Short mmCIF file of C-alpha atoms in Angstrom, two decimals:
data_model
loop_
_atom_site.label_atom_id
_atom_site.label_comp_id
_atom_site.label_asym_id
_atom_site.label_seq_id
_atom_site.Cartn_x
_atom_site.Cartn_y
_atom_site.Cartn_z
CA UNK A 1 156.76 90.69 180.39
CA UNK A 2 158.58 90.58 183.65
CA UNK A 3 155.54 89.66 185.77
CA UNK A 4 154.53 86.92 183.15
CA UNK A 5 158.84 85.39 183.64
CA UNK A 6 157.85 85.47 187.37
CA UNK A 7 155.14 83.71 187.75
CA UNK A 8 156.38 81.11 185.47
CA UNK A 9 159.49 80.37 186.71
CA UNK A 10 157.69 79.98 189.80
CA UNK A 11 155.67 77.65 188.23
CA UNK A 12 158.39 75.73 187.16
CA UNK A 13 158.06 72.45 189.31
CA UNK A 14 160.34 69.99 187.63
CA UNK A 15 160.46 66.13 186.81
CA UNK A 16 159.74 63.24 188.96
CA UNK A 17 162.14 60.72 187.12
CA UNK A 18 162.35 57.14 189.07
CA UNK A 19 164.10 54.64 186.37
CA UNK A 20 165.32 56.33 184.14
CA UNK A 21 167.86 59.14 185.36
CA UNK A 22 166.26 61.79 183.28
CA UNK A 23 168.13 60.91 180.35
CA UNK A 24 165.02 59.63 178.03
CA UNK A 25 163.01 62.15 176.40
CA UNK A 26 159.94 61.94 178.31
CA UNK A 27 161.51 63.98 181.37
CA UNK A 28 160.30 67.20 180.87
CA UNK A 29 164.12 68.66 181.64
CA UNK A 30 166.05 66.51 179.64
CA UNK A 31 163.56 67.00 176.44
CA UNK A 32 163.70 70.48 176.91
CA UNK A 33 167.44 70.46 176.78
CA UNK A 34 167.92 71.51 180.23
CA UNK A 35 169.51 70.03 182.99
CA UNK A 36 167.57 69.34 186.31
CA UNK A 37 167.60 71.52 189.09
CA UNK A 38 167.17 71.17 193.02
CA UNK A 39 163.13 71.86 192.09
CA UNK A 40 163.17 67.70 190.38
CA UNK A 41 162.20 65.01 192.56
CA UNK A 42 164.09 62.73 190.27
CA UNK A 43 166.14 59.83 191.57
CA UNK A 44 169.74 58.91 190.26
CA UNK A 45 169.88 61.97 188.30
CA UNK A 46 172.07 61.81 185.71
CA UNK A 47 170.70 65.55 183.47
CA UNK A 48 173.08 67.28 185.72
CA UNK A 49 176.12 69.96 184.76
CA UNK A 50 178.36 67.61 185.74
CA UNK A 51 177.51 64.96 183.14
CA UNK A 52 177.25 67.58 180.26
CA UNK A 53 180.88 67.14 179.90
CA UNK A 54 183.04 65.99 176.97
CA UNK A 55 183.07 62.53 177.90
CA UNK A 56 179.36 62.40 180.30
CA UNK A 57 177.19 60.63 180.20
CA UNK A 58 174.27 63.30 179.29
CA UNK A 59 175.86 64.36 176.67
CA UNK A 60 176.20 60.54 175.74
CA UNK A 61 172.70 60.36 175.48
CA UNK A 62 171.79 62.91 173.61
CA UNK A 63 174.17 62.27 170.91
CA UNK A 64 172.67 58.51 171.00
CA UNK A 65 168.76 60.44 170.62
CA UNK A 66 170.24 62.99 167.69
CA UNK A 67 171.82 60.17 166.12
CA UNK A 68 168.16 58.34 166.07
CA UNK A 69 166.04 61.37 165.40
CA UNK A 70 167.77 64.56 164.32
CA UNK A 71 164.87 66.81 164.80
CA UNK A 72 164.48 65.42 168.99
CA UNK A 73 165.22 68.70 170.60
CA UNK A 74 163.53 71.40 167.93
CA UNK A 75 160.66 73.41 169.03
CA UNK A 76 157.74 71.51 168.74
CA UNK A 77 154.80 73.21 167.30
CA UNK A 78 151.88 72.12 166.30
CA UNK A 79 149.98 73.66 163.19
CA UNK A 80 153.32 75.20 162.26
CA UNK A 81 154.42 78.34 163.99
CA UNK A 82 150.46 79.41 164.44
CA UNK A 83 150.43 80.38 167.69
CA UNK A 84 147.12 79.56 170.11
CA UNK A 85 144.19 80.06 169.91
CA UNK A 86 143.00 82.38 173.21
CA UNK A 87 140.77 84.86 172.96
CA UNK A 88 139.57 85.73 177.01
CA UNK A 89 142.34 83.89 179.25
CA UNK A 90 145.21 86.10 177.95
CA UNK A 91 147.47 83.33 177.64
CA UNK A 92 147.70 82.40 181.37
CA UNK A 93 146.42 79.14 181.61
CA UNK A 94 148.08 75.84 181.18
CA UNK A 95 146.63 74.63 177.56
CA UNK A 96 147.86 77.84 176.20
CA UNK A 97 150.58 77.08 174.04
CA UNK A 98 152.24 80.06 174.19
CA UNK A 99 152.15 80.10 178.37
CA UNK A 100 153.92 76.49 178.15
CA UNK A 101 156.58 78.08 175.92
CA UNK A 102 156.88 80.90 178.47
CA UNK A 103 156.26 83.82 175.43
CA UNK A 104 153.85 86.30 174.86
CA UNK A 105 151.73 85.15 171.61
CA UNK A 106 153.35 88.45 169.97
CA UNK A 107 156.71 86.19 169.76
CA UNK A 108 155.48 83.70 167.46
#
């Protein structure tokens, strides 16, 4: 388990924002309900610690997305809570399910 945490988080490349300061759900970070890190290559960040205040303006926005759709930032699964589907990779490639959740398929 610890070599599979490594090699994702080194994986981990971040979002690429332009317009939008992260704060729309299409940036990976901000969708995932994490703030960006020094890995991004967003401009005019906005998904930063700083804004996850009381009165910021991330947590603005995603009280402005829950109020639209409730559900925004639940695990998304397809097929329910199924798993994948791998038989040979082992879970280490990228359309594994289970390697883009960072868990073993045990964890489902």
């Amino acid at each position: 388990l610890g070599l599979l945490s490594d090699v994702c988080s080194r994986l981990e490349v971040g979002c690429k924002c332009l317009k939008t300061q992260c704060l729309k759900l299409y940036c990976e970070c901000f969708s995932g309900g994490k703030v960006c890190l020094s890995s991004c290559s967003c401009q005019n960040c906005l998904n930063t610690k700083e804004e996850s205040g009381e009165h910021g303006r991330r947590t603005a926005a995603i009280q402005s997305v829950l109020d639209r759709r409730p559900g925004a930032f639940g695990r998304k699964r397809k097929n329910g809570d199924q798993g994948c589907a791998c038989k040979k990779s082992n879970c280490l490639k990228k359309y594994c399910v289970c390697y883009n959740e960072k868990r073993l398929c045990t964890q489902v």
